[in-house]
Amino acid sequence: MDISWPERQPVQRFCCITMVKDEELFIEQWATHYARELPGCGLIIVDHGSTPPVVETIARLGLTTRVSVIAMPSFPFDDRTKSAILSSLAGAALCGYETVITSDVDEILIPMPSTAATPLSDLLDGETATFVAPTGVEFIHNADVEKDFDFSQPLLQQRRFVRFHSAYSKPAIWRSNSATFGSGQHHLSEPYVFTSKIALAHLKYVDVKVARNRQAHRSDFQYSNRQLAQGGVPSWETTDPAKWSRTLFGNATRVTDQFNSGKVFSEFYAEMNNRQNKDGVVLTAHTKHALKSKTEIVIFAGF
């Protein structure tokens, strides 16, 4: 069903939206990050039957007056349903906000190293496209030199080892309610552009112990009949937590310099902006970029 939105008359600048189930630690990083980096922004969390409930986590963080929580029962997980919920909420929020940022709770917008001195709000204002995909940057814990992650403290004070990943270069920044997300919010029904000035920091691997515990817990999730019929069970359902993480975190411990960070980033960003379909035609208006590119691990500096 198409939704007929009224003419937009936004009265506030930014709103951030996510949907969660049992993500207490990542809620803390997500909510405190945006409350700090985008003062006065709207914060909306859809609670998919979390234990403890998200309202309790928000109260513990002292953010009850800042965060709006929409409580939902714990129905079986379905990627397309989640994308539809987030698309609808983003569309509704855009009636009152100029810019809406929609992503998973383990993904936050941060400046790239080259724009680190610029406030995130100014970087967002500087993007003129209607729909924008930040550069996907996965932060990976190097346990040899980095302590356990403190989810109450800023990311860049604690982590610096990353890889660039096309799957997380998601169209998370919206300025129109004319679009809908595809499954997993990885693509969009409208054309969008990539930006090299803002990163979508993916925190799935930000801490070795947290990643393994989260992987094991998620294996208990229930899935919709449609999700199962399509074979769309997420990889974390079928992978042993210890084996799943061993190689990636081990690779992070072997990164000793940053001289090639700029080159790795430049090549990755060029590929994202020259994405092609199966016939070799460069995509300018698209629903899915179909890239599954990920780079070697480098240090978050020098580009």
C-alpha positions as a printed NumPy array, in Angstrom:
array([[  0.   ,   0.   ,   0.   ],
       [  1.34 ,   3.4  ,  -0.961],
       [  1.285,   6.014,   1.778],
       [  0.219,   9.535,   0.856],
       [  2.384,  11.751,   3.05 ],
       [  1.444,  15.426,   3.521],
       [  3.682,  18.182,   2.213],
       [  6.828,  18.241,   4.325],
       [  7.191,  21.08 ,   6.826],
       [ 10.089,  20.011,   9.081],
       [ 10.631,  21.937,  12.301],
       [ 13.692,  20.109,  13.703],
       [ 16.976,  19.031,  12.109],
       [ 17.803,  15.414,  12.922],
       [ 16.156,  12.178,  14.009],
       [ 17.848,   8.783,  14.516],
       [ 15.843,   5.54 ,  14.352],
       [ 16.7  ,   1.902,  15.074],
       [ 15.031,  -1.411,  15.942],
       [ 16.444,  -3.832,  18.502],
       [ 16.025,  -7.098,  20.337],
       [ 18.178,  -7.775,  23.418],
       [ 20.87 ,  -5.218,  22.584],
       [ 21.455,  -3.463,  25.913],
       [ 25.156,  -2.706,  25.332],
       [ 24.725,  -1.415,  21.78 ],
       [ 21.743,   0.717,  22.818],
       [ 24.054,   2.478,  25.264],
       [ 26.656,   3.257,  22.595],
       [ 24.019,   4.248,  19.979],
       [ 21.942,   6.508,  22.232],
       [ 24.807,   8.231,  24.039],
       [ 26.69 ,   8.728,  20.756],
       [ 23.853,  10.553,  19.027],
       [ 22.827,  12.471,  22.151],
       [ 26.421,  13.762,  22.304],
       [ 27.156,  14.28 ,  18.585],
       [ 23.74 ,  15.601,  17.474],
       [ 22.438,  17.64 ,  20.445],
       [ 18.675,  17.939,  20.418],
       [ 18.149,  15.207,  17.822],
       [ 15.14 ,  12.932,  18.034],
       [ 15.902,   9.354,  19.084],
       [ 13.422,   6.551,  18.343],
       [ 13.917,   2.866,  19.221],
       [ 11.543,   0.076,  18.224],
       [ 11.789,  -2.581,  20.957],
       [ 11.228,  -6.033,  19.449],
       [ 10.422,  -7.766,  22.733],
       [ 13.754,  -7.154,  24.448],
       [ 14.806,  -8.569,  27.816],
       [ 15.235,  -6.327,  29.733],
       [ 12.784,  -3.978,  27.998],
       [ 14.417,  -1.051,  26.231],
       [ 12.55 ,   1.439,  28.458],
       [ 14.484,   0.049,  31.441],
       [ 17.813,   0.404,  29.63 ],
       [ 16.989,   3.975,  28.634],
       [ 15.965,   4.82 ,  32.209],
       [ 19.266,   3.4  ,  33.516],
       [ 21.134,   5.631,  31.06 ],
       [ 19.194,   8.713,  32.206],
       [ 17.811,   9.269,  28.697],
       [ 14.104,   8.756,  29.304],
       [ 13.276,  12.316,  28.241],
       [ 15.421,  12.01 ,  25.088],
       [ 14.465,   8.618,  23.656],
       [ 11.048,   7.527,  22.387],
       [ 10.497,   3.761,  22.662],
       [  7.904,   1.864,  20.627],
       [  7.244,  -1.486,  22.336],
       [  6.471,  -4.489,  20.119],
       [  5.92 ,  -8.153,  21.068],
       [  8.614, -10.706,  20.288],
       [  7.224, -11.968,  16.971],
       [  9.451, -14.224,  14.796],
       [ 12.198, -12.254,  13.082],
       [ 11.683, -11.295,   9.444],
       [ 14.145,  -9.079,   7.562],
       [ 11.542,  -7.672,   5.191],
       [  9.171,  -6.865,   8.044],
       [ 11.943,  -5.039,   9.899],
       [ 12.796,  -3.02 ,   6.782],
       [  9.113,  -2.134,   6.297],
       [  8.814,  -0.964,   9.915],
       [ 11.934,   1.195,   9.658],
       [ 10.888,   2.609,   6.264],
       [  7.489,   3.598,   7.648],
       [  8.973,   5.186,  10.753],
       [ 11.546,   7.098,   8.718],
       [  8.769,   8.378,   6.468],
       [  6.701,   9.499,   9.437],
       [  9.666,  11.193,  11.111],
       [ 10.46 ,  13.12 ,   7.926],
       [  7.171,  14.982,   8.317],
       [  8.792,  16.874,  11.193],
       [ 12.566,  16.433,  10.789],
       [ 14.827,  17.665,   8.006],
       [ 17.101,  14.605,   8.047],
       [ 16.478,  11.081,   9.326],
       [ 19.235,   8.53 ,  10.024],
       [ 18.059,   4.918,  10.076],
       [ 20.361,   1.975,  10.783],
       [ 20.883,  -1.064,  12.965],
       [ 21.776,  -0.363,  16.58 ],
       [ 25.362,  -1.567,  16.062],
       [ 25.9  ,   1.088,  13.371],
       [ 26.596,   4.779,  14.052],
       [ 27.567,   7.726,  11.867],
       [ 31.001,   9.237,  12.507],
       [ 33.28 ,  11.605,  10.543],
       [ 35.972,  10.048,   8.39 ],
       [ 39.575,  10.879,   9.411],
       [ 39.799,  13.62 ,   6.763],
       [ 36.747,  15.368,   8.244],
       [ 37.349,  14.588,  11.921],
       [ 37.502,  18.287,  12.878],
       [ 34.033,  18.969,  11.446],
       [ 30.941,  18.387,  13.622],
       [ 28.759,  15.524,  12.436],
       [ 25.797,  17.895,  12.127],
       [ 27.728,  20.086,   9.676],
       [ 28.801,  17.061,   7.635],
       [ 25.187,  15.949,   7.359],
       [ 24.076,  19.422,   6.325],
       [ 26.811,  19.439,   3.688],
       [ 25.399,  16.399,   1.896],
       [ 22.999,  17.704,  -0.731],
       [ 21.595,  14.442,  -2.149],
       [ 18.152,  13.266,  -1.088],
       [ 19.439,   9.823,  -0.061],
       [ 23.024,   9.237,   1.05 ],
       [ 25.025,   6.126,   1.902],
       [ 27.994,   6.699,   4.236],
       [ 31.123,   4.623,   3.721],
       [ 30.824,   1.269,   5.502],
       [ 33.643,   0.916,   8.046],
       [ 33.883,  -2.126,  10.33 ],
       [ 35.802,  -1.592,  13.56 ],
       [ 37.622,  -4.739,  14.679],
       [ 39.034,  -5.331,  18.157],
       [ 42.806,  -5.883,  18.29 ],
       [ 42.954,  -7.583,  21.684],
       [ 46.764,  -7.426,  21.754],
       [ 46.783,  -3.644,  22.122],
       [ 43.18 ,  -2.593,  22.902],
       [ 41.243,  -3.093,  26.143],
       [ 37.711,  -4.426,  26.454],
       [ 35.259,  -1.998,  24.871],
       [ 33.456,   0.428,  27.192],
       [ 30.051,   1.024,  25.595],
       [ 29.55 ,   4.192,  27.642],
       [ 32.588,   5.895,  26.071],
       [ 33.186,   7.276,  22.544],
       [ 34.197,   4.775,  19.89 ],
       [ 37.246,   6.599,  18.521],
       [ 38.817,   6.896,  21.963],
       [ 38.991,   3.089,  22.085],
       [ 39.254,   1.576,  18.593],
       [ 41.311,   2.262,  15.422],
       [ 41.527,  -0.98 ,  13.407],
       [ 39.041,  -1.178,  10.54 ],
       [ 38.164,  -2.656,   7.187],
       [ 35.932,  -1.089,   4.544],
       [ 32.866,  -3.134,   3.634],
       [ 30.354,  -2.51 ,   0.855],
       [ 27.543,  -4.334,   2.689],
       [ 27.586,  -1.622,   5.352],
       [ 27.707,   1.296,   2.927],
       [ 23.959,   1.544,   3.512],
       [ 21.613,   4.371,   2.405],
       [ 21.059,   5.425,   6.022],
       [ 20.586,   9.185,   5.5  ],
       [ 17.172,  10.299,   4.197],
       [ 15.686,  13.676,   3.293],
       [ 12.498,  12.42 ,   1.628],
       [  9.774,   9.97 ,   2.597],
       [  9.435,   8.726,  -0.986],
       [ 11.616,   5.628,  -0.459],
       [ 11.479,   2.214,   1.15 ],
       [ 14.326,   0.013,   2.343],
       [ 15.139,  -3.342,   0.819],
       [ 15.854,  -6.323,   3.048],
       [ 18.391,  -5.551,   5.771],
       [ 18.37 ,  -1.845,   4.843],
       [ 21.21 ,  -2.608,   2.412],
       [ 19.511,  -0.972,  -0.56 ],
       [ 16.715,   1.424,  -1.419],
       [ 13.806,   1.919,  -3.828],
       [ 15.237,   5.318,  -4.864],
       [ 18.669,   6.318,  -6.276],
       [ 21.256,   7.272,  -3.692],
       [ 24.848,   8.496,  -3.616],
       [ 27.892,   7.467,  -1.594],
       [ 29.853,   9.905,   0.527],
       [ 33.517,   9.725,   1.521],
       [ 33.091,  12.301,   4.295],
       [ 30.93 ,  10.283,   6.68 ],
       [ 31.41 ,   6.685,   7.86 ],
       [ 28.764,   4.24 ,   8.961],
       [ 30.766,   2.585,  11.724],
       [ 29.766,  -1.053,  12.096],
       [ 30.412,  -2.257,  15.663],
       [ 29.635,  -5.96 ,  15.386],
       [ 33.308,  -6.822,  15.959],
       [ 34.194,  -3.983,  18.327],
       [ 34.903,  -6.401,  21.192],
       [ 35.98 , -10.054,  20.995],
       [ 34.078, -11.328,  24.038],
       [ 30.937,  -9.308,  23.329],
       [ 30.854, -10.499,  19.707],
       [ 31.092, -14.161,  20.686],
       [ 28.464, -13.877,  23.439],
       [ 26.116, -12.   ,  21.12 ],
       [ 26.586, -14.596,  18.39 ],
       [ 25.689, -17.417,  20.773],
       [ 22.617, -15.57 ,  22.098],
       [ 21.287, -14.773,  18.63 ],
       [ 21.31 , -18.446,  17.73 ],
       [ 18.189, -18.757,  19.919],
       [ 16.122, -16.336,  17.79 ],
       [ 12.951, -17.494,  16.061],
       [ 12.341, -16.734,  12.369],
       [  9.206, -16.142,  10.331],
       [  7.931, -18.824,   7.97 ],
       [  8.769, -16.534,   5.042],
       [ 12.343, -16.021,   6.262],
       [ 12.846, -19.769,   6.614],
       [ 11.214, -20.561,   3.259],
       [ 13.518, -18.121,   1.486],
       [ 16.596, -19.555,   3.163],
       [ 17.265, -16.144,   4.644],
       [ 18.501, -17.241,   8.055],
       [ 21.334, -14.864,   9.041],
       [ 24.871, -16.233,   9.113],
       [ 25.116, -15.833,  12.871],
       [ 22.448, -18.518,  13.267],
       [ 24.535, -21.257,  11.677],
       [ 28.096, -20.458,  12.737],
       [ 30.047, -21.596,  15.776],
       [ 30.819, -18.415,  17.809],
       [ 34.468, -19.238,  18.536],
       [ 35.342, -20.399,  15.023],
       [ 33.338, -17.568,  13.44 ],
       [ 35.457, -14.849,  15.032],
       [ 38.903, -16.403,  15.334],
       [ 40.334, -15.501,  11.925],
       [ 38.996, -11.947,  11.764],
       [ 40.195, -10.896,  15.207],
       [ 43.511, -12.654,  14.636],
       [ 44.05 , -10.672,  11.435],
       [ 43.562,  -7.432,  13.369],
       [ 46.469,  -8.294,  15.678],
       [ 48.823,  -8.491,  12.685],
       [ 48.256,  -4.902,  11.51 ],
       [ 51.348,  -2.917,  12.498],
       [ 51.33 ,   0.206,  10.321],
       [ 49.005,   2.595,   8.507],
       [ 51.009,   3.527,   5.421],
       [ 48.565,   1.809,   3.072],
       [ 45.301,   3.013,   4.677],
       [ 44.836,   5.817,   2.156],
       [ 45.46 ,   3.542,  -0.825],
       [ 43.072,   0.873,   0.459],
       [ 40.362,   3.456,   1.056],
       [ 40.861,   5.148,  -2.328],
       [ 40.528,   1.86 ,  -4.214],
       [ 37.459,   0.83 ,  -2.21 ],
       [ 35.681,   4.146,  -2.706],
       [ 36.423,   4.123,  -6.433],
       [ 34.834,   0.695,  -6.716],
       [ 31.737,   1.862,  -4.839],
       [ 31.298,   4.806,  -7.189],
       [ 31.808,   2.676, -10.294],
       [ 29.53 ,  -0.174,  -9.283],
       [ 28.155,  -2.117, -12.243],
       [ 25.347,  -4.528, -12.954],
       [ 25.922,  -8.063, -14.268],
       [ 26.205,  -6.7  , -17.821],
       [ 28.968,  -4.246, -16.905],
       [ 26.765,  -1.157, -16.997],
       [ 27.613,   1.469, -14.367],
       [ 24.7  ,   1.925, -11.97 ],
       [ 23.492,   5.463, -11.358],
       [ 19.847,   4.833, -10.459],
       [ 19.438,   1.522,  -8.709],
       [ 17.785,  -0.467,  -5.96 ],
       [ 20.795,  -2.583,  -5.069],
       [ 24.492,  -2.105,  -5.752],
       [ 25.167,  -5.862,  -5.509],
       [ 28.727,  -5.394,  -4.261],
       [ 30.154,  -7.632,  -1.577],
       [ 33.543,  -6.001,  -1.253],
       [ 35.6  ,  -5.957,   1.907],
       [ 39.188,  -4.839,   2.261],
       [ 42.167,  -5.821,   4.341],
       [ 42.325,  -4.425,   7.854],
       [ 43.974,  -1.006,   8.195],
       [ 44.209,   1.761,  10.755],
       [ 41.511,   4.436,  10.867],
       [ 43.836,   7.274,   9.845],
       [ 45.563,   8.642,   6.788],
       [ 42.589,   9.018,   4.429]])
